[in-house]
Short mmCIF file of C-alpha atoms in Angstrom, two decimals:
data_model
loop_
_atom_site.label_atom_id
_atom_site.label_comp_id
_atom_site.label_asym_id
_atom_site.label_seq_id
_atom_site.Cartn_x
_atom_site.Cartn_y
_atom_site.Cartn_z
CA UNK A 287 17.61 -0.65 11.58
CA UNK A 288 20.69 0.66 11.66
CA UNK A 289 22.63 3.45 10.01
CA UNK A 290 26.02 2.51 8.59
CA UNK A 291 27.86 4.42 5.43
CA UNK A 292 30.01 2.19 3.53
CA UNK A 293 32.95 4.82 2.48
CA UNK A 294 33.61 4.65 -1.60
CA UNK A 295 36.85 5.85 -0.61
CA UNK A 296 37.99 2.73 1.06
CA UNK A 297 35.65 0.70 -1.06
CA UNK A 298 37.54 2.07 -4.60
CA UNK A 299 41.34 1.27 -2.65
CA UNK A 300 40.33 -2.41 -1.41
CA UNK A 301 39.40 -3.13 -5.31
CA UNK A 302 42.56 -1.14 -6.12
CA UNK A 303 44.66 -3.82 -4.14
CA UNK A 304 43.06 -6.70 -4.37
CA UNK A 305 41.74 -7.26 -0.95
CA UNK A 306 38.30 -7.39 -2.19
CA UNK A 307 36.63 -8.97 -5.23
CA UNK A 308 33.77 -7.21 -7.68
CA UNK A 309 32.51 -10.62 -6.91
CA UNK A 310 32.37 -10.28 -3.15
CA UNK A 311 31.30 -6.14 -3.54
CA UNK A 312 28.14 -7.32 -5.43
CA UNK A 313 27.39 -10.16 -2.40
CA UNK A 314 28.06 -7.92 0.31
CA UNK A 315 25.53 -5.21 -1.58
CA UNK A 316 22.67 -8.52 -1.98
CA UNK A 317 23.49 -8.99 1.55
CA UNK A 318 23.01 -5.98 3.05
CA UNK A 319 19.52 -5.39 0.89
CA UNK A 320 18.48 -8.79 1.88
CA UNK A 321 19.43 -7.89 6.07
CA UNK A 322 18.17 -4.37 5.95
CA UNK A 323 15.67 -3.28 3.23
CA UNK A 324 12.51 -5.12 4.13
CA UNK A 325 12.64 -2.47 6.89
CA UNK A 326 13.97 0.04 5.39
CA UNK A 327 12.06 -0.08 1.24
CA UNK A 328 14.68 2.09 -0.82
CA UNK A 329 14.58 0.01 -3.78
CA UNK A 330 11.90 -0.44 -6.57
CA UNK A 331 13.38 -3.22 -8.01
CA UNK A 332 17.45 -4.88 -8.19
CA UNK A 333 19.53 -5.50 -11.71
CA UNK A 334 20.40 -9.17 -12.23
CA UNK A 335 23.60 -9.89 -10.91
CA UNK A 336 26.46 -8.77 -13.76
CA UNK A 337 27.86 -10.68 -15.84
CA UNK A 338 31.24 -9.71 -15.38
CA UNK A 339 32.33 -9.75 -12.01
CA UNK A 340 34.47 -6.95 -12.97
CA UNK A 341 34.20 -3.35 -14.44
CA UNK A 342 36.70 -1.35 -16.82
CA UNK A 343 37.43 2.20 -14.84
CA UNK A 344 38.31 4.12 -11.83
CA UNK A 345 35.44 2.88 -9.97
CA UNK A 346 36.28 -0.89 -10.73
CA UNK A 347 32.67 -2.73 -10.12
CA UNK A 348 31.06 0.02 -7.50
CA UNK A 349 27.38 -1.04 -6.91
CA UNK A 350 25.33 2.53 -7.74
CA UNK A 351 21.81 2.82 -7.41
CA UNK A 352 19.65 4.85 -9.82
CA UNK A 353 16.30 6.91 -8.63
CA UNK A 354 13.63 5.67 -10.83
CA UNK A 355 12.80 8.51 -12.88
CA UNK A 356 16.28 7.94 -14.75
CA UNK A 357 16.43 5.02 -17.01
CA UNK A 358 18.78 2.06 -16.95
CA UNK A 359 18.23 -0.76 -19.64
CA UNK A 360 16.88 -3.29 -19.32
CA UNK A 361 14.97 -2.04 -16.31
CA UNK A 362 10.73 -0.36 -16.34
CA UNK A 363 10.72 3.29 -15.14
CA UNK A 364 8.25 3.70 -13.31
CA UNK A 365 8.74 7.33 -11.80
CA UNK A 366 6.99 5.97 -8.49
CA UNK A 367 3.54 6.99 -10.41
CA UNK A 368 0.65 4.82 -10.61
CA UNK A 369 0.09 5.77 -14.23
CA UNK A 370 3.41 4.35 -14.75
CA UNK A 371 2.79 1.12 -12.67
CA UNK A 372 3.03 -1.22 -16.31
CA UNK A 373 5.97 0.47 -17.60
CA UNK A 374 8.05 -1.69 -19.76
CA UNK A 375 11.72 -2.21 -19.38
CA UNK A 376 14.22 1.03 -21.24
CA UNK A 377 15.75 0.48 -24.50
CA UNK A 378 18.54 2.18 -23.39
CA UNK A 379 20.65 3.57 -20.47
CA UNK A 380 20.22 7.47 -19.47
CA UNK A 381 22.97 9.55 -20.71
CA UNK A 382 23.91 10.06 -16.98
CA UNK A 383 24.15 6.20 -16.44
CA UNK A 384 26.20 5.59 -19.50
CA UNK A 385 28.85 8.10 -17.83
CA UNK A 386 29.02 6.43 -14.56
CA UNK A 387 29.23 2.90 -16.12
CA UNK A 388 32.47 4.46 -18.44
CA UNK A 389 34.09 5.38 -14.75
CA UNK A 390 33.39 1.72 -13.94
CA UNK A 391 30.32 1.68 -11.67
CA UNK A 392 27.63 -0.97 -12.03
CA UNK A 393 23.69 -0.09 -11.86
CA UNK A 394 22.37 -2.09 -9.42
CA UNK A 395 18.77 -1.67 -9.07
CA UNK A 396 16.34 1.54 -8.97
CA UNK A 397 16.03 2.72 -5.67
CA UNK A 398 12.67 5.04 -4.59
CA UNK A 399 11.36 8.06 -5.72
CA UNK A 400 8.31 10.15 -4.80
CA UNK A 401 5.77 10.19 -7.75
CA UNK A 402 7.30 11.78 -10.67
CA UNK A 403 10.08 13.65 -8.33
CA UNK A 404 7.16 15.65 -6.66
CA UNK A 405 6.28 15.63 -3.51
CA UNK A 406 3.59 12.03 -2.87
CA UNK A 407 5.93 10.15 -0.95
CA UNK A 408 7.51 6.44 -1.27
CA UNK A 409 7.26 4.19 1.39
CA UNK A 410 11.18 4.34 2.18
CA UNK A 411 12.39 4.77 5.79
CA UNK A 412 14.96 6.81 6.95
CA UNK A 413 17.71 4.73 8.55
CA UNK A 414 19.52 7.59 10.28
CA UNK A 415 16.30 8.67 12.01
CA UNK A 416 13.78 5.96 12.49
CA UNK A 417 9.92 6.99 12.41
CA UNK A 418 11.39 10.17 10.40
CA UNK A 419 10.81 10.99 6.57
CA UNK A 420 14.20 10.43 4.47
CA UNK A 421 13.41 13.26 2.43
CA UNK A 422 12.36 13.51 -1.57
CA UNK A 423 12.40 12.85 -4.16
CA UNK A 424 15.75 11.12 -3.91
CA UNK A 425 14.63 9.17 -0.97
CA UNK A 426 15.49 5.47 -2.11
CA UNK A 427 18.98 6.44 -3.46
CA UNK A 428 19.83 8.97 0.25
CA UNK A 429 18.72 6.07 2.27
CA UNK A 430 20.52 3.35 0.54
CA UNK A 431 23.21 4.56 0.97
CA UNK A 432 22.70 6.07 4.58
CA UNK A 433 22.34 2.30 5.64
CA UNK A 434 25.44 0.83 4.06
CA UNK A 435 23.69 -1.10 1.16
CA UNK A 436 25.61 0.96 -1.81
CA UNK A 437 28.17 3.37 -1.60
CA UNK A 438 27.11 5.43 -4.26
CA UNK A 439 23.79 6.15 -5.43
CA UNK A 440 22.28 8.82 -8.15
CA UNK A 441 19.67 11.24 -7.47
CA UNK A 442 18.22 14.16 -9.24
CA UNK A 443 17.15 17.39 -8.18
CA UNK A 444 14.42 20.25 -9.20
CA UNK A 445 13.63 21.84 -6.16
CA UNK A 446 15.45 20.33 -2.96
CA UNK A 447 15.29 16.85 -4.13
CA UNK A 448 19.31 15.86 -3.14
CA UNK A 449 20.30 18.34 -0.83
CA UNK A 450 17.08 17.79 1.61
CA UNK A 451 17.36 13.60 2.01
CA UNK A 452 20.94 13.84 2.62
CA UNK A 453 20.75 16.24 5.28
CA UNK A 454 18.29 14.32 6.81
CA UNK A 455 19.79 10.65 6.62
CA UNK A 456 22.83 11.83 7.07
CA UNK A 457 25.10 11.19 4.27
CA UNK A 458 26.99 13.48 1.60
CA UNK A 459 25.13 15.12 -1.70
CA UNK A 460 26.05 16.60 -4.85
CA UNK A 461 24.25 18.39 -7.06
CA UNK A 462 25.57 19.32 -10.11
CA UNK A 463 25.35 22.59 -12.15
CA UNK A 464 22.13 22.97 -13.97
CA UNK A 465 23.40 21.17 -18.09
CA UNK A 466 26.63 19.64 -16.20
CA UNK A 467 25.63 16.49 -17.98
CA UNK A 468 22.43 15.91 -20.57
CA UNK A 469 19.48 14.57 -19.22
CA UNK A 470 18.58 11.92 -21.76
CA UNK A 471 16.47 9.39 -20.19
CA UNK A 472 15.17 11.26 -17.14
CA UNK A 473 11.92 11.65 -16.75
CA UNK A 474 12.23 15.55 -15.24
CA UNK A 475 9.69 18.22 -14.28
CA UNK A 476 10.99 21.21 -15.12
CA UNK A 477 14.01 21.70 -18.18
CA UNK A 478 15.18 25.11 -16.78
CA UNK A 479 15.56 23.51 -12.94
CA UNK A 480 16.52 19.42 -13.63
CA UNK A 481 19.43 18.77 -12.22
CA UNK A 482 21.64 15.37 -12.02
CA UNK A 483 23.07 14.75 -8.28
CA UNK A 484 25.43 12.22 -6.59
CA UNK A 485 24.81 10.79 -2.75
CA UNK A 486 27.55 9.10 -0.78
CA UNK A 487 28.69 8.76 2.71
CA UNK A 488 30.69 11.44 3.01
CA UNK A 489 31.94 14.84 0.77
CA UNK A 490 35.25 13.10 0.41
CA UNK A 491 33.56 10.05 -1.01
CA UNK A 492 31.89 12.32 -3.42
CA UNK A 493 35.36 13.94 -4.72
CA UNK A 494 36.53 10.84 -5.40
CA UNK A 495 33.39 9.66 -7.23
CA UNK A 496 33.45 12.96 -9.34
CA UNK A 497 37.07 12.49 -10.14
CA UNK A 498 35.87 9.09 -11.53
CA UNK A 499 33.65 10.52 -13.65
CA UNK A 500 35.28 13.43 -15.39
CA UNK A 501 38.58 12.54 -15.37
CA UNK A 502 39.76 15.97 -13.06
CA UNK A 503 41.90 15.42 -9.79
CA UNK A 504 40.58 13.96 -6.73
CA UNK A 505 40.12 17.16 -4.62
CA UNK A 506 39.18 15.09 -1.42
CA UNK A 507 42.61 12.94 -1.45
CA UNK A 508 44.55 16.24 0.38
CA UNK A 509 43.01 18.66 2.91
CA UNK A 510 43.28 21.98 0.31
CA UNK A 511 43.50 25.35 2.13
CA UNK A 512 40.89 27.38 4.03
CA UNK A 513 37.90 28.23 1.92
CA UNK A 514 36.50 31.91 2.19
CA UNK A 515 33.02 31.95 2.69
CA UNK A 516 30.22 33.73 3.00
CA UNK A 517 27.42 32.67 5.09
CA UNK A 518 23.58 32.78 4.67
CA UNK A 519 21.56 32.07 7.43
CA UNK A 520 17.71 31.72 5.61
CA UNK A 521 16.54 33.80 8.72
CA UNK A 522 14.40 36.02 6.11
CA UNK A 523 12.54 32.95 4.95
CA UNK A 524 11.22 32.38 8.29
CA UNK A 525 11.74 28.45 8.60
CA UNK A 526 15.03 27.80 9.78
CA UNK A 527 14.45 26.26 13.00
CA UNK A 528 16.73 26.84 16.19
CA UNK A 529 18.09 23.06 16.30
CA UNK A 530 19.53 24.49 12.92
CA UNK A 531 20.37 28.17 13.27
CA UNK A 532 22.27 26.72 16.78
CA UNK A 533 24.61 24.02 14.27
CA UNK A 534 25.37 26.44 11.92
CA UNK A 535 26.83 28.97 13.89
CA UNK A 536 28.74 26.45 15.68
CA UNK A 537 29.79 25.21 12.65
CA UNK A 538 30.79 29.05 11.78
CA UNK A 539 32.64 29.91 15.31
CA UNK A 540 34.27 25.73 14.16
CA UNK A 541 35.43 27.22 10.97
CA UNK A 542 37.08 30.58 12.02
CA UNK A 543 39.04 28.59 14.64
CA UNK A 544 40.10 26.90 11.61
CA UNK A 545 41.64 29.79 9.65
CA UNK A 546 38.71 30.25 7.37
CA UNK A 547 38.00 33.64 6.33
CA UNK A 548 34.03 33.86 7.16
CA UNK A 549 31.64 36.89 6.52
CA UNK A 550 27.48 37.84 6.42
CA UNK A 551 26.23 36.89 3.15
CA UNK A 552 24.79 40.07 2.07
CA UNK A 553 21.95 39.73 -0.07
CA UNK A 554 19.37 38.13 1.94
CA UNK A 555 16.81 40.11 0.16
CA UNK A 556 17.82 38.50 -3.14
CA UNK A 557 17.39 34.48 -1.81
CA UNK A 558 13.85 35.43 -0.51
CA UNK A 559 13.12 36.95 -4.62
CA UNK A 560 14.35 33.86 -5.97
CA UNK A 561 13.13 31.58 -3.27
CA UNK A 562 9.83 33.08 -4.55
CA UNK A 563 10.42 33.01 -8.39
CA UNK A 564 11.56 28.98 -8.08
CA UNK A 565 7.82 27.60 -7.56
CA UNK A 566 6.75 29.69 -10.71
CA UNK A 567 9.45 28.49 -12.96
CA UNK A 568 8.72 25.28 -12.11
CA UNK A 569 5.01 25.01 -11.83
CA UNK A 570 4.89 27.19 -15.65
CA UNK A 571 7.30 24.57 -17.09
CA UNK A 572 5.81 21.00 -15.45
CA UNK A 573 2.81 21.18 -16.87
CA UNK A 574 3.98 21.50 -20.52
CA UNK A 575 6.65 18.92 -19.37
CA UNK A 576 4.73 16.31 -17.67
CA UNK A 577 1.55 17.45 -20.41
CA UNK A 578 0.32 13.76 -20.97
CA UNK A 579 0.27 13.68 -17.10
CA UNK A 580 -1.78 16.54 -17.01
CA UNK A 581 -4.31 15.05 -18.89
CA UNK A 582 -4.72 11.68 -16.64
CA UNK A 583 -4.69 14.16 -13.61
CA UNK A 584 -7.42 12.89 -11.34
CA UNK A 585 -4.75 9.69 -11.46
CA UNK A 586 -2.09 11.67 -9.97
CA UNK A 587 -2.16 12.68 -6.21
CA UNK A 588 -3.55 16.13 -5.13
CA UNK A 589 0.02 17.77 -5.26
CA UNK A 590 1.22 16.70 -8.19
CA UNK A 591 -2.30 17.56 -9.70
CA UNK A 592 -2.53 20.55 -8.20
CA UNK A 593 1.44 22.02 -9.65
CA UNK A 594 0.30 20.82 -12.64
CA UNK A 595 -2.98 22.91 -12.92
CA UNK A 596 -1.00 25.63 -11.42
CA UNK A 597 1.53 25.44 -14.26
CA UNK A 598 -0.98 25.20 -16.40
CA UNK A 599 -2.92 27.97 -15.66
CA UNK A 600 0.35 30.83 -15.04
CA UNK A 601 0.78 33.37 -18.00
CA UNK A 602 3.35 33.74 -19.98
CA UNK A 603 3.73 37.06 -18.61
CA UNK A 604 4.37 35.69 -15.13
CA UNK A 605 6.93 33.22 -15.94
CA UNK A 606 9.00 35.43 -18.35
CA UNK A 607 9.14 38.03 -14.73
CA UNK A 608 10.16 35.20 -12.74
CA UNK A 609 12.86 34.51 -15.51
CA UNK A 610 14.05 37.95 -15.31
CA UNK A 611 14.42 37.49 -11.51
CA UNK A 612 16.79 34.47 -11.92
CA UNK A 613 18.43 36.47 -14.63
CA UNK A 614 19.44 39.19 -12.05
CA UNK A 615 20.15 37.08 -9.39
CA UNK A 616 22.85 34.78 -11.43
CA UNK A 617 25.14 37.87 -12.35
CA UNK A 618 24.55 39.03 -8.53
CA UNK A 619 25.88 35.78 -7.37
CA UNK A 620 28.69 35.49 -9.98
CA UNK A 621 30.01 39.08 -8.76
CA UNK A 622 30.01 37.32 -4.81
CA UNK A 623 31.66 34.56 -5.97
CA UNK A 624 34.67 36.63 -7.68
CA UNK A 625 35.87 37.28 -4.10
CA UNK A 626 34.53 33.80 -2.23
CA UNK A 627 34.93 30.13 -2.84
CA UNK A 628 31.60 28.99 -1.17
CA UNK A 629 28.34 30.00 0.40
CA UNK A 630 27.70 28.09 3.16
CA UNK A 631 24.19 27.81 5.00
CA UNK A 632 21.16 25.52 5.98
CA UNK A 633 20.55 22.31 3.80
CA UNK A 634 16.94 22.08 5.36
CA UNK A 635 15.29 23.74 8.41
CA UNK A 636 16.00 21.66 10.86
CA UNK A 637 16.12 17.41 11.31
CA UNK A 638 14.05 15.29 8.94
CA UNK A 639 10.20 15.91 10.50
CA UNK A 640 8.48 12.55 12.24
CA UNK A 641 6.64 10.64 10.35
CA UNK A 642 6.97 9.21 6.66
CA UNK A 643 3.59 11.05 5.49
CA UNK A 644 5.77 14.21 3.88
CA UNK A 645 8.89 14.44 2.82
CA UNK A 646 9.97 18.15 4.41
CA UNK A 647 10.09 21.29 2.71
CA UNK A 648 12.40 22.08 0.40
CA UNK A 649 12.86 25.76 0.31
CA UNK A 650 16.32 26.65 1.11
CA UNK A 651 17.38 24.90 -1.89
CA UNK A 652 14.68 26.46 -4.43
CA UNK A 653 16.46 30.19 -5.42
CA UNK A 654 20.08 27.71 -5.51
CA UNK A 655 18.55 25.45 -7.88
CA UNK A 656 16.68 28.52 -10.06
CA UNK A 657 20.63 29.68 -10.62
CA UNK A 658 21.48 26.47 -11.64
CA UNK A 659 24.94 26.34 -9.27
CA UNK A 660 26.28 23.48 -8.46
CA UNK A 661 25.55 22.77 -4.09
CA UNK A 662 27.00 19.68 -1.96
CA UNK A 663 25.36 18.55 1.04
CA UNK A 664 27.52 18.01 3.86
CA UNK A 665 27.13 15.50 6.94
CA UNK A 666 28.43 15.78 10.43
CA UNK A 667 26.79 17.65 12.32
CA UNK A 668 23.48 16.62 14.83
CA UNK A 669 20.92 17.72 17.23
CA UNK A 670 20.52 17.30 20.98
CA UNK A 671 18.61 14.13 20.02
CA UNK A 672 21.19 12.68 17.16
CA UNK A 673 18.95 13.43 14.55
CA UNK A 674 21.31 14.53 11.49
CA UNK A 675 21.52 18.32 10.17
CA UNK A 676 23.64 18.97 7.03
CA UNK A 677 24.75 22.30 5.84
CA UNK A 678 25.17 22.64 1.89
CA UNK A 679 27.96 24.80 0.29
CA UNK A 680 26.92 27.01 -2.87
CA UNK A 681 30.03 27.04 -5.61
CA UNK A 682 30.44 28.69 -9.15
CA UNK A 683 29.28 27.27 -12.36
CA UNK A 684 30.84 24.25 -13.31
CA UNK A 685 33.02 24.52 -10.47
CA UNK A 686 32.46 21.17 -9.04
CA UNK A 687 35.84 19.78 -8.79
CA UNK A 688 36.77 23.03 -6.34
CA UNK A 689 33.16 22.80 -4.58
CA UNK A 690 33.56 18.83 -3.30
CA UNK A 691 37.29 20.43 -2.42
CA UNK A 692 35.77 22.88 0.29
CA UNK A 693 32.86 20.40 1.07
CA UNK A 694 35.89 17.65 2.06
CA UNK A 695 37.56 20.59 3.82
CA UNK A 696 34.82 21.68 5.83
CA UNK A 697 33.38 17.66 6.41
CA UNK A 698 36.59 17.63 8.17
CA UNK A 699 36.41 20.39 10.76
CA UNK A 700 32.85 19.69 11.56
CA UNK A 701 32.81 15.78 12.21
CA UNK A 702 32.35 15.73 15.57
CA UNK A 703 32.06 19.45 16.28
CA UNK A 704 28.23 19.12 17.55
CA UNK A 705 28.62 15.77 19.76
CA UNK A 706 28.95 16.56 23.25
#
């Protein structure tokens, strides 16, 4: 198996032009699925074949996949859940899906998940890293499109969910800022944390994709100028390993040379709170979420059952605190990012971790996803053995459009900038 991106970018401009068909996009993505994914397993099941050979929109007949927890019609979610193994087919697109059809892309199948977006894995490979997890939950959708079979693929995220497969296949994630879009049609875990997110091959894939969608400029089409940025390390959570800690400030002493302006994020002390207010949040509001789960629970597996009773059984009292600590920490973070554009730092400790029994841990992305800020995943950089490590960049609310802007900025200094 093999690990080769196919760039939207180049993708969206041979439609544009006429040097490639809808017609021949949808054959080379049956292709590629038929040559690579009885290795690999990323998808649950494909769409019929449109149609239409064409699409109205920017994205002019794009093949996107869609993690199965979010519904596309026509289609059986079935969450990657065993109590959801007779699901019939949705009534009706997600809210999420009917956006990305209107900029022109085309589900084409659902791609993996881990059960319910938790942490029982899938049985998908990781492409970039063979005999290593791809990550969850969005482990179909990051691996798809890490070997070449889509160029675009949709993922959500509650914990580390986007931002952890990427970094460890390889490719480019967004996810968006916590309401960015409604979640109609997802089957989430937690309303306060669910967040939509985006995977492609690269951050200036994803600007394009995102201009697609919302209509803004296409902030990866010109280089921008140097981002200031502050930079958080995770050292106080105690899992950053050195492959890691080495890349990053590499990547750093990379972007100075640059003309970045780059300083010591200073509230360390404030992560490691909301690192440990995330799992509370999230536990307190999936098992009133995922309630008729809760019930079946000796069907689920032992983590999912376990968060559950955990949710289940934390007080009121408890979860209002752990509110109050997100609370602080969002108009900390806004006052930071008055005088930065980004916060840069580790997308995941280290490479993806042998073996396709877990899925990593996700917990430099849990007190980022309890503020609800938007975070892209960027690609480029490796270890001494090729595995891939991505760093993720932490922008404002909303402030997507100017995020994917620094993320195609800083994509661009780093390719390359760990291969010796």
């Amino acid at each position: 198996m093999t690990s080769a991106p196919w760039s939207l970018r180049t993708l969206v401009e041979d439609l544009r032009t006429g040097r490639t068909t809808p017609a021949d996009v949808h054959t080379r993505f049956r292709e590629r699925v038929a040559a690579t994914d009885p290795a690999l397993r990323a998808w649950v099941e494909l769409a019929p074949p449109p149609p239409d050979a064409g699409a109205a929109g920017p994205l002019g007949g794009v093949p996107l996949g869609v993690k199965d927890i979010i519904d596309v019609a026509g289609l059986p979610t079935r969450c990657g859940a065993a109590v959801r193994a007779d699901a019939g087919p949705a009534p009706a697109d997600a809210a999420i899906v009917t956006a990305w059809r209107s900029a022109g892309a085309v589900p084409a199948g659902k791609t993996v998940t881990t059960e319910f977006a938790f942490f029982a894995p899938g049985p998908t490979a990781n492409p970039a890293a063979p005999g290593h997890t791809p990550g969850g939950s969005s482990s179909g959708s990051a691996a798809a499109v890490a070997a070449g079979q889509v160029p675009l693929a949709l993922g959500s995220q509650t914990a580390g969910s986007v931002t952890r497969p990427a970094s460890y296949c390889g490719v480019a994630s967004l996810v968006m800022s916590h309401g960015r879009y409604p979640v109609t049609g997802v089957t989430g875990l937690s309303p306060s944390l669910d967040s939509h997110g985006v995977l492609a091959a690269s951050a200036s894939d994803l600007a394009l994709a995102w201009a697609a969608l919302t209509g803004t400029h296409d902030a990866g089409a010109a280089l921008g100028r140097a981002p200031r940025v502050l930079v958080w390390t995770g050292a106080a959570l105690g899992v950053v390993e050195d492959a890691m800690s080495a890349a990053l400030e590499a990547a750093v002493d990379r972007l100075r040379a640059a003309g970045a302006r780059v300083d010591p994020f200073p509230e360390e002390r404030l992560v490691a709170e909301l690192t440990c207010a995330h799992p509370v949040v999230m536990a307190f509001e999936a098992a009133r979420e995922r309630a008729a789960e809760l019930a079946r629970a000796d069907e689920l597996s032992e983590p999912l059952a376990a968060l559950l009773r955990t949710g289940a059984a934390t007080s009121h009292a408890d979860y209002r605190a752990a509110c109050e600590v997100v609370d602080a920490g969002e108009r900390s973070l806004a006052a930071h990012l008055s005088s930065y554009d980004v916060v840069l730092g580790p997308a995941a400790p280290g490479p993806a971790p042998r073996g396709l029994a877990a899925t990593g841990d996700p917990v430099l992305s849990r007190a980022w996803q309890a503020l609800g800020l938007p975070t892209a995943a960027v690609p480029g950089l490796v270890d001494e053995a090729g595995l891939p490590l991505g760093v993720q960049l932490v922008g404002r609310r909303r402030g997507e459009t100017e995020l994917l802007g620094h993320a195609t900025w800083l994509e661009r200094h780093l390719t390359g900038a760990l291969r010796s």
